[in-house]
Amino acid sequence: MTAPLFHLSPGSLDGLAPGSQVTLDGAEGHHAATVMRLGAGEQVQLSDTQRLRVTGMVLDAGTGELVVEVQEISEEPLERPALVLVQALAKDKRDLQAVESATELGVDAVIPWQAERSVARWKAGREAKKHAEWVNTATTAAKQTRRTAIPEVRQLHTTAQYVRSLGEQEGVGVVVLHEVEEISLAAVLEQLEAPQLDELHLVVGPEGGISQAEIAQLTEAGARTARLGRSVLRSSTAGPAGIAGAQVLLGRWDW
């Protein structure tokens, strides 16, 4: 089993070298020292939640903190395009299931989408709490799967806001995963010349599907539509399936 991973704040691992010492404290230190009861001589991994990862050995365990000696430092490559899941809000926390699985499968960012047919809604005054739930879901999944980076959870978008944002960005390709399309994801990624993009967005609708008006708005903004296989996937599985498919098609799992 691989050593447990703990997240530190961005920049906290800058300037370290093998032999350096770093203190793991705060909530992560409490979990490591008090809950997991890690002690001297045990291996741990530390992440700056971006690209740096440290493999080290616990030198000392105190109350709610560990002192770790750095053994190895690695920097993950910056892969392009960044994979972004545009996930429609869905009932029964199926949207959070999608975020969790997409994080495990390597998504780089998530955009909560208030689609026309979304039954679930972020009520006024509760947006920050709901956004925090998505962040916590992504953070926990990243930690469980030993990911160095935690996916960014962007702000809630309506369809109009998302379409407008596409007009303000360059280097973004958008694929709407649509159950009535006859074109495969592989064909659309080839059309988009996906490896040349800065970001690849995969758009997933709610339980009732994406309305024709929304499809029109998205395609007018440059989005393409594609279908994943013969089955109609649920809102909780379409996004993760698309992320996994993109990872394979882009050759990122070949190593």
PDB file of C-alpha atoms in Angstrom:
ATOM      1  CA  MET A   1       0.000   0.000   0.000  1.00  0.00           C
ATOM      2  CA  THR A   2       1.280   3.461  -0.863  1.00  0.00           C
ATOM      3  CA  ALA A   3       2.075   5.933   1.901  1.00  0.00           C
ATOM      4  CA  PRO A   4      -0.787   8.238   2.959  1.00  0.00           C
ATOM      5  CA  LEU A   5      -0.943  11.649   1.317  1.00  0.00           C
ATOM      6  CA  PHE A   6      -1.526  14.913   3.179  1.00  0.00           C
ATOM      7  CA  HIS A   7      -2.247  18.282   1.643  1.00  0.00           C
ATOM      8  CA  LEU A   8      -0.376  21.427   2.643  1.00  0.00           C
ATOM      9  CA  SER A   9      -1.041  24.939   1.395  1.00  0.00           C
ATOM     10  CA  PRO A  10       0.271  26.113  -2.001  1.00  0.00           C
ATOM     11  CA  GLY A  11       3.873  27.274  -1.708  1.00  0.00           C
ATOM     12  CA  SER A  12       4.541  25.371   1.513  1.00  0.00           C
ATOM     13  CA  LEU A  13       6.912  22.931  -0.202  1.00  0.00           C
ATOM     14  CA  ASP A  14       8.853  25.547  -2.162  1.00  0.00           C
ATOM     15  CA  GLY A  15      12.606  25.534  -1.604  1.00  0.00           C
ATOM     16  CA  LEU A  16      12.781  22.139   0.086  1.00  0.00           C
ATOM     17  CA  ALA A  17      15.511  19.620  -0.705  1.00  0.00           C
ATOM     18  CA  PRO A  18      16.271  16.051   0.396  1.00  0.00           C
ATOM     19  CA  GLY A  19      17.250  16.217   4.065  1.00  0.00           C
ATOM     20  CA  SER A  20      15.057  19.249   4.795  1.00  0.00           C
ATOM     21  CA  GLN A  21      12.459  19.052   7.520  1.00  0.00           C
ATOM     22  CA  VAL A  22       8.852  20.157   7.230  1.00  0.00           C
ATOM     23  CA  THR A  23       6.135  20.282   9.889  1.00  0.00           C
ATOM     24  CA  LEU A  24       2.700  18.896   9.114  1.00  0.00           C
ATOM     25  CA  ASP A  25       0.221  20.600  11.425  1.00  0.00           C
ATOM     26  CA  GLY A  26      -3.294  22.010  11.349  1.00  0.00           C
ATOM     27  CA  ALA A  27      -6.196  19.747  10.371  1.00  0.00           C
ATOM     28  CA  GLU A  28      -3.964  17.466   8.299  1.00  0.00           C
ATOM     29  CA  GLY A  29      -1.417  17.194  11.107  1.00  0.00           C
ATOM     30  CA  HIS A  30      -4.172  16.340  13.570  1.00  0.00           C
ATOM     31  CA  HIS A  31      -5.492  13.634  11.266  1.00  0.00           C
ATOM     32  CA  ALA A  32      -2.019  12.183  10.702  1.00  0.00           C
ATOM     33  CA  ALA A  33      -0.792  12.268  14.303  1.00  0.00           C
ATOM     34  CA  THR A  34      -3.973  11.885  16.344  1.00  0.00           C
ATOM     35  CA  VAL A  35      -6.405   9.975  14.141  1.00  0.00           C
ATOM     36  CA  MET A  36      -4.029   7.784  12.120  1.00  0.00           C
ATOM     37  CA  ARG A  37      -1.440   7.682  14.921  1.00  0.00           C
ATOM     38  CA  LEU A  38       1.495   7.814  12.543  1.00  0.00           C
ATOM     39  CA  GLY A  39       4.852   7.682  14.269  1.00  0.00           C
ATOM     40  CA  ALA A  40       8.590   7.957  13.746  1.00  0.00           C
ATOM     41  CA  GLY A  41       9.951   5.880  10.905  1.00  0.00           C
ATOM     42  CA  GLU A  42       6.751   5.760   8.868  1.00  0.00           C
ATOM     43  CA  GLN A  43       6.529   6.984   5.280  1.00  0.00           C
ATOM     44  CA  VAL A  44       4.217   9.812   4.243  1.00  0.00           C
ATOM     45  CA  GLN A  45       3.589  11.900   1.159  1.00  0.00           C
ATOM     46  CA  LEU A  46       2.970  15.652   1.192  1.00  0.00           C
ATOM     47  CA  SER A  47       1.400  17.735  -1.558  1.00  0.00           C
ATOM     48  CA  ASP A  48       1.183  21.472  -2.171  1.00  0.00           C
ATOM     49  CA  THR A  49      -2.216  20.775  -3.876  1.00  0.00           C
ATOM     50  CA  GLN A  50      -0.745  21.931  -7.177  1.00  0.00           C
ATOM     51  CA  ARG A  51       2.289  20.164  -8.712  1.00  0.00           C
ATOM     52  CA  LEU A  52       4.861  19.474  -5.977  1.00  0.00           C
ATOM     53  CA  ARG A  53       4.932  16.220  -4.018  1.00  0.00           C
ATOM     54  CA  VAL A  54       7.278  15.178  -1.224  1.00  0.00           C
ATOM     55  CA  THR A  55       7.992  11.647  -0.086  1.00  0.00           C
ATOM     56  CA  GLY A  56       9.377  11.643   3.416  1.00  0.00           C
ATOM     57  CA  MET A  57       9.818   9.854   6.709  1.00  0.00           C
ATOM     58  CA  VAL A  58       8.302  10.887  10.014  1.00  0.00           C
ATOM     59  CA  LEU A  59      11.034  11.962  12.427  1.00  0.00           C
ATOM     60  CA  ASP A  60       8.818  12.926  15.331  1.00  0.00           C
ATOM     61  CA  ALA A  61       5.123  12.866  16.212  1.00  0.00           C
ATOM     62  CA  GLY A  62       3.788  15.454  18.593  1.00  0.00           C
ATOM     63  CA  THR A  63       0.327  16.562  19.648  1.00  0.00           C
ATOM     64  CA  GLY A  64      -1.498  17.169  16.395  1.00  0.00           C
ATOM     65  CA  GLU A  65       1.611  17.437  14.237  1.00  0.00           C
ATOM     66  CA  LEU A  66       4.379  15.496  12.543  1.00  0.00           C
ATOM     67  CA  VAL A  67       7.943  16.497  11.722  1.00  0.00           C
ATOM     68  CA  VAL A  68       8.860  14.961   8.365  1.00  0.00           C
ATOM     69  CA  GLU A  69      12.284  14.592   6.785  1.00  0.00           C
ATOM     70  CA  VAL A  70      12.195  15.081   3.026  1.00  0.00           C
ATOM     71  CA  GLN A  71      13.548  12.122   1.052  1.00  0.00           C
ATOM     72  CA  GLU A  72      12.367  12.863  -2.457  1.00  0.00           C
ATOM     73  CA  ILE A  73      10.696  15.783  -4.266  1.00  0.00           C
ATOM     74  CA  SER A  74       8.866  15.426  -7.557  1.00  0.00           C
ATOM     75  CA  GLU A  75       7.067  17.906  -9.779  1.00  0.00           C
ATOM     76  CA  GLU A  76       4.217  16.663 -11.911  1.00  0.00           C
ATOM     77  CA  PRO A  77       4.170  17.781 -15.560  1.00  0.00           C
ATOM     78  CA  LEU A  78       1.595  20.330 -16.636  1.00  0.00           C
ATOM     79  CA  GLU A  79      -0.678  18.427 -18.995  1.00  0.00           C
ATOM     80  CA  ARG A  80      -2.664  20.105 -21.731  1.00  0.00           C
ATOM     81  CA  PRO A  81      -5.465  20.305 -22.379  1.00  0.00           C
ATOM     82  CA  ALA A  82      -6.759  20.663 -18.845  1.00  0.00           C
ATOM     83  CA  LEU A  83      -9.865  18.504 -18.476  1.00  0.00           C
ATOM     84  CA  VAL A  84     -12.879  20.447 -17.201  1.00  0.00           C
ATOM     85  CA  LEU A  85     -16.210  18.857 -16.265  1.00  0.00           C
ATOM     86  CA  VAL A  86     -19.230  21.134 -16.659  1.00  0.00           C
ATOM     87  CA  GLN A  87     -21.630  19.237 -14.417  1.00  0.00           C
ATOM     88  CA  ALA A  88     -25.311  20.089 -14.233  1.00  0.00           C
ATOM     89  CA  LEU A  89     -26.833  20.198 -10.770  1.00  0.00           C
ATOM     90  CA  ALA A  90     -28.680  16.941 -10.121  1.00  0.00           C
ATOM     91  CA  LYS A  91     -30.942  15.594  -7.400  1.00  0.00           C
ATOM     92  CA  ASP A  92     -30.051  13.028  -4.750  1.00  0.00           C
ATOM     93  CA  LYS A  93     -26.443  14.282  -4.780  1.00  0.00           C
ATOM     94  CA  ARG A  94     -25.740  12.597  -8.113  1.00  0.00           C
ATOM     95  CA  ASP A  95     -23.828  15.734  -9.077  1.00  0.00           C
ATOM     96  CA  LEU A  96     -21.505  15.211  -6.104  1.00  0.00           C
ATOM     97  CA  GLN A  97     -21.083  11.564  -7.102  1.00  0.00           C
ATOM     98  CA  ALA A  98     -19.961  12.800 -10.507  1.00  0.00           C
ATOM     99  CA  VAL A  99     -17.484  15.239  -8.961  1.00  0.00           C
ATOM    100  CA  GLU A 100     -16.053  12.536  -6.723  1.00  0.00           C
ATOM    101  CA  SER A 101     -15.563  10.010  -9.522  1.00  0.00           C
ATOM    102  CA  ALA A 102     -14.282  12.603 -12.005  1.00  0.00           C
ATOM    103  CA  THR A 103     -11.689  13.700  -9.450  1.00  0.00           C
ATOM    104  CA  GLU A 104     -10.562  10.109  -8.979  1.00  0.00           C
ATOM    105  CA  LEU A 105     -10.223   9.810 -12.765  1.00  0.00           C
ATOM    106  CA  GLY A 106      -8.109  12.939 -13.154  1.00  0.00           C
ATOM    107  CA  VAL A 107     -10.356  15.920 -13.887  1.00  0.00           C
ATOM    108  CA  ASP A 108      -8.536  19.253 -13.522  1.00  0.00           C
ATOM    109  CA  ALA A 109     -11.498  21.542 -12.837  1.00  0.00           C
ATOM    110  CA  VAL A 110     -15.255  21.384 -12.330  1.00  0.00           C
ATOM    111  CA  ILE A 111     -17.917  23.952 -13.199  1.00  0.00           C
ATOM    112  CA  PRO A 112     -21.291  23.595 -11.425  1.00  0.00           C
ATOM    113  CA  TRP A 113     -24.000  24.243 -14.018  1.00  0.00           C
ATOM    114  CA  GLN A 114     -27.537  25.418 -13.294  1.00  0.00           C
ATOM    115  CA  ALA A 115     -29.126  23.821 -16.347  1.00  0.00           C
ATOM    116  CA  GLU A 116     -32.646  24.549 -17.512  1.00  0.00           C
ATOM    117  CA  ARG A 117     -33.921  21.126 -16.454  1.00  0.00           C
ATOM    118  CA  SER A 118     -31.943  20.814 -13.225  1.00  0.00           C
ATOM    119  CA  VAL A 119     -34.293  19.743 -10.457  1.00  0.00           C
ATOM    120  CA  ALA A 120     -31.692  20.593  -7.823  1.00  0.00           C
ATOM    121  CA  ARG A 121     -31.094  24.298  -7.202  1.00  0.00           C
ATOM    122  CA  TRP A 122     -28.630  26.323  -5.169  1.00  0.00           C
ATOM    123  CA  LYS A 123     -31.000  28.560  -3.254  1.00  0.00           C
ATOM    124  CA  ALA A 124     -30.171  32.208  -2.773  1.00  0.00           C
ATOM    125  CA  GLY A 125     -27.972  32.684   0.272  1.00  0.00           C
ATOM    126  CA  ARG A 126     -26.779  29.067   0.240  1.00  0.00           C
ATOM    127  CA  GLU A 127     -24.498  29.231  -2.791  1.00  0.00           C
ATOM    128  CA  ALA A 128     -21.333  29.442  -0.681  1.00  0.00           C
ATOM    129  CA  LYS A 129     -22.334  26.399   1.382  1.00  0.00           C
ATOM    130  CA  LYS A 130     -23.140  24.355  -1.717  1.00  0.00           C
ATOM    131  CA  HIS A 131     -19.909  25.410  -3.417  1.00  0.00           C
ATOM    132  CA  ALA A 132     -18.014  24.349  -0.284  1.00  0.00           C
ATOM    133  CA  GLU A 133     -19.635  20.879  -0.506  1.00  0.00           C
ATOM    134  CA  TRP A 134     -18.303  20.472  -4.034  1.00  0.00           C
ATOM    135  CA  VAL A 135     -14.835  21.666  -2.947  1.00  0.00           C
ATOM    136  CA  ASN A 136     -14.822  19.252  -0.011  1.00  0.00           C
ATOM    137  CA  THR A 137     -15.903  16.376  -2.259  1.00  0.00           C
ATOM    138  CA  ALA A 138     -13.088  17.094  -4.723  1.00  0.00           C
ATOM    139  CA  THR A 139     -10.538  17.548  -1.927  1.00  0.00           C
ATOM    140  CA  THR A 140     -11.453  14.279  -0.208  1.00  0.00           C
ATOM    141  CA  ALA A 141     -11.422  12.316  -3.471  1.00  0.00           C
ATOM    142  CA  ALA A 142      -8.040  13.774  -4.437  1.00  0.00           C
ATOM    143  CA  LYS A 143      -6.601  12.755  -1.089  1.00  0.00           C
ATOM    144  CA  GLN A 144      -8.046   9.242  -1.238  1.00  0.00           C
ATOM    145  CA  THR A 145      -6.546   8.649  -4.682  1.00  0.00           C
ATOM    146  CA  ARG A 146      -3.167  10.183  -3.771  1.00  0.00           C
ATOM    147  CA  ARG A 147      -3.526  13.012  -6.273  1.00  0.00           C
ATOM    148  CA  THR A 148      -1.021  15.828  -6.000  1.00  0.00           C
ATOM    149  CA  ALA A 149      -3.401  18.481  -7.328  1.00  0.00           C
ATOM    150  CA  ILE A 150      -6.896  19.214  -6.076  1.00  0.00           C
ATOM    151  CA  PRO A 151      -9.285  20.053  -8.921  1.00  0.00           C
ATOM    152  CA  GLU A 152     -10.462  23.647  -8.999  1.00  0.00           C
ATOM    153  CA  VAL A 153     -14.196  24.065  -8.379  1.00  0.00           C
ATOM    154  CA  ARG A 154     -15.264  27.170 -10.248  1.00  0.00           C
ATOM    155  CA  GLN A 155     -18.313  29.289  -9.536  1.00  0.00           C
ATOM    156  CA  LEU A 156     -21.853  28.237 -10.388  1.00  0.00           C
ATOM    157  CA  HIS A 157     -22.836  29.131 -13.960  1.00  0.00           C
ATOM    158  CA  THR A 158     -26.200  29.415 -15.618  1.00  0.00           C
ATOM    159  CA  THR A 159     -26.318  28.451 -19.284  1.00  0.00           C
ATOM    160  CA  ALA A 160     -26.156  32.086 -20.327  1.00  0.00           C
ATOM    161  CA  GLN A 161     -23.189  32.760 -18.049  1.00  0.00           C
ATOM    162  CA  TYR A 162     -21.324  29.708 -19.307  1.00  0.00           C
ATOM    163  CA  VAL A 163     -21.928  30.559 -22.958  1.00  0.00           C
ATOM    164  CA  ARG A 164     -20.778  34.114 -22.314  1.00  0.00           C
ATOM    165  CA  SER A 165     -17.606  32.849 -20.635  1.00  0.00           C
ATOM    166  CA  LEU A 166     -16.761  30.797 -23.726  1.00  0.00           C
ATOM    167  CA  GLY A 167     -16.762  33.954 -25.792  1.00  0.00           C
ATOM    168  CA  GLU A 168     -14.198  35.475 -23.435  1.00  0.00           C
ATOM    169  CA  GLN A 169     -11.699  32.579 -23.649  1.00  0.00           C
ATOM    170  CA  GLU A 170      -9.376  31.232 -26.288  1.00  0.00           C
ATOM    171  CA  GLY A 171      -7.979  27.739 -26.609  1.00  0.00           C
ATOM    172  CA  VAL A 172     -11.080  26.069 -25.144  1.00  0.00           C
ATOM    173  CA  GLY A 173     -12.819  23.148 -26.825  1.00  0.00           C
ATOM    174  CA  VAL A 174     -16.280  22.126 -25.634  1.00  0.00           C
ATOM    175  CA  VAL A 175     -17.923  18.722 -26.049  1.00  0.00           C
ATOM    176  CA  VAL A 176     -21.533  18.284 -24.988  1.00  0.00           C
ATOM    177  CA  LEU A 177     -22.220  14.659 -24.076  1.00  0.00           C
ATOM    178  CA  HIS A 178     -25.635  14.168 -25.657  1.00  0.00           C
ATOM    179  CA  GLU A 179     -27.681  10.980 -25.713  1.00  0.00           C
ATOM    180  CA  VAL A 180     -29.170  11.492 -29.200  1.00  0.00           C
ATOM    181  CA  GLU A 181     -25.897  12.257 -30.978  1.00  0.00           C
ATOM    182  CA  GLU A 182     -24.334   9.738 -33.372  1.00  0.00           C
ATOM    183  CA  ILE A 183     -20.748  11.046 -33.322  1.00  0.00           C
ATOM    184  CA  SER A 184     -18.219   9.433 -30.985  1.00  0.00           C
ATOM    185  CA  LEU A 185     -16.046  11.255 -28.484  1.00  0.00           C
ATOM    186  CA  ALA A 186     -12.959  10.029 -30.342  1.00  0.00           C
ATOM    187  CA  ALA A 187     -14.151  11.609 -33.599  1.00  0.00           C
ATOM    188  CA  VAL A 188     -14.968  14.932 -31.958  1.00  0.00           C
ATOM    189  CA  LEU A 189     -11.618  15.140 -30.143  1.00  0.00           C
ATOM    190  CA  GLU A 190      -9.912  14.592 -33.471  1.00  0.00           C
ATOM    191  CA  GLN A 191     -11.993  17.360 -35.054  1.00  0.00           C
ATOM    192  CA  LEU A 192     -11.095  19.724 -32.219  1.00  0.00           C
ATOM    193  CA  GLU A 193      -7.389  18.822 -32.408  1.00  0.00           C
ATOM    194  CA  ALA A 194      -7.673  18.320 -28.660  1.00  0.00           C
ATOM    195  CA  PRO A 195      -3.942  18.064 -27.855  1.00  0.00           C
ATOM    196  CA  GLN A 196      -3.531  21.664 -29.051  1.00  0.00           C
ATOM    197  CA  LEU A 197      -6.184  23.061 -26.691  1.00  0.00           C
ATOM    198  CA  ASP A 198      -5.604  24.766 -23.354  1.00  0.00           C
ATOM    199  CA  GLU A 199      -8.818  23.342 -21.902  1.00  0.00           C
ATOM    200  CA  LEU A 200     -11.227  20.617 -22.945  1.00  0.00           C
ATOM    201  CA  HIS A 201     -14.705  20.987 -21.443  1.00  0.00           C
ATOM    202  CA  LEU A 202     -17.070  18.025 -21.169  1.00  0.00           C
ATOM    203  CA  VAL A 203     -20.647  19.177 -20.589  1.00  0.00           C
ATOM    204  CA  VAL A 204     -23.108  16.865 -18.812  1.00  0.00           C
ATOM    205  CA  GLY A 205     -26.801  17.622 -18.399  1.00  0.00           C
ATOM    206  CA  PRO A 206     -29.208  16.853 -15.536  1.00  0.00           C
ATOM    207  CA  GLU A 207     -31.654  13.964 -15.159  1.00  0.00           C
ATOM    208  CA  GLY A 208     -34.061  15.373 -17.717  1.00  0.00           C
ATOM    209  CA  GLY A 209     -31.351  15.958 -20.275  1.00  0.00           C
ATOM    210  CA  ILE A 210     -30.155  19.125 -21.976  1.00  0.00           C
ATOM    211  CA  SER A 211     -32.901  21.143 -23.631  1.00  0.00           C
ATOM    212  CA  GLN A 212     -32.840  21.861 -27.358  1.00  0.00           C
ATOM    213  CA  ALA A 213     -32.588  25.577 -26.588  1.00  0.00           C
ATOM    214  CA  GLU A 214     -29.444  24.949 -24.519  1.00  0.00           C
ATOM    215  CA  ILE A 215     -27.966  22.710 -27.224  1.00  0.00           C
ATOM    216  CA  ALA A 216     -28.539  25.527 -29.703  1.00  0.00           C
ATOM    217  CA  GLN A 217     -26.883  28.100 -27.439  1.00  0.00           C
ATOM    218  CA  LEU A 218     -23.902  25.873 -26.805  1.00  0.00           C
ATOM    219  CA  THR A 219     -23.344  24.891 -30.420  1.00  0.00           C
ATOM    220  CA  GLU A 220     -23.674  28.511 -31.512  1.00  0.00           C
ATOM    221  CA  ALA A 221     -20.854  29.245 -29.064  1.00  0.00           C
ATOM    222  CA  GLY A 222     -18.689  26.624 -30.787  1.00  0.00           C
ATOM    223  CA  ALA A 223     -19.454  23.475 -28.787  1.00  0.00           C
ATOM    224  CA  ARG A 224     -19.582  20.058 -30.451  1.00  0.00           C
ATOM    225  CA  THR A 225     -21.845  17.182 -29.417  1.00  0.00           C
ATOM    226  CA  ALA A 226     -20.800  13.563 -28.911  1.00  0.00           C
ATOM    227  CA  ARG A 227     -22.213  10.339 -27.535  1.00  0.00           C
ATOM    228  CA  LEU A 228     -20.579   7.833 -25.210  1.00  0.00           C
ATOM    229  CA  GLY A 229     -21.479   4.357 -26.420  1.00  0.00           C
ATOM    230  CA  ARG A 230     -24.937   2.941 -27.015  1.00  0.00           C
ATOM    231  CA  SER A 231     -26.314   3.288 -23.473  1.00  0.00           C
ATOM    232  CA  VAL A 232     -27.880   6.392 -21.982  1.00  0.00           C
ATOM    233  CA  LEU A 233     -25.685   7.217 -18.996  1.00  0.00           C
ATOM    234  CA  ARG A 234     -26.978   8.881 -15.850  1.00  0.00           C
ATOM    235  CA  SER A 235     -25.913  12.350 -14.821  1.00  0.00           C
ATOM    236  CA  SER A 236     -23.655  10.855 -12.156  1.00  0.00           C
ATOM    237  CA  THR A 237     -21.764   8.590 -14.578  1.00  0.00           C
ATOM    238  CA  ALA A 238     -21.619  10.419 -17.921  1.00  0.00           C
ATOM    239  CA  GLY A 239     -19.015  12.942 -16.795  1.00  0.00           C
ATOM    240  CA  PRO A 240     -16.628  10.447 -15.187  1.00  0.00           C
ATOM    241  CA  ALA A 241     -17.017   8.170 -18.232  1.00  0.00           C
ATOM    242  CA  GLY A 242     -16.172  11.101 -20.501  1.00  0.00           C
ATOM    243  CA  ILE A 243     -13.130  12.027 -18.413  1.00  0.00           C
ATOM    244  CA  ALA A 244     -11.866   8.433 -18.500  1.00  0.00           C
ATOM    245  CA  GLY A 245     -12.461   8.271 -22.250  1.00  0.00           C
ATOM    246  CA  ALA A 246     -10.588  11.521 -22.816  1.00  0.00           C
ATOM    247  CA  GLN A 247      -7.669  10.320 -20.694  1.00  0.00           C
ATOM    248  CA  VAL A 248      -7.341   7.196 -22.844  1.00  0.00           C
ATOM    249  CA  LEU A 249      -7.844   8.991 -26.156  1.00  0.00           C
ATOM    250  CA  LEU A 250      -5.244  11.612 -25.236  1.00  0.00           C
ATOM    251  CA  GLY A 251      -2.770   8.859 -24.344  1.00  0.00           C
ATOM    252  CA  ARG A 252      -2.375   9.904 -20.723  1.00  0.00           C
ATOM    253  CA  TRP A 253      -2.860   6.438 -19.319  1.00  0.00           C
ATOM    254  CA  ASP A 254      -0.379   4.782 -21.681  1.00  0.00           C
ATOM    255  CA  TRP A 255       2.656   5.186 -19.410  1.00  0.00           C
TER     256      TRP A 255
END
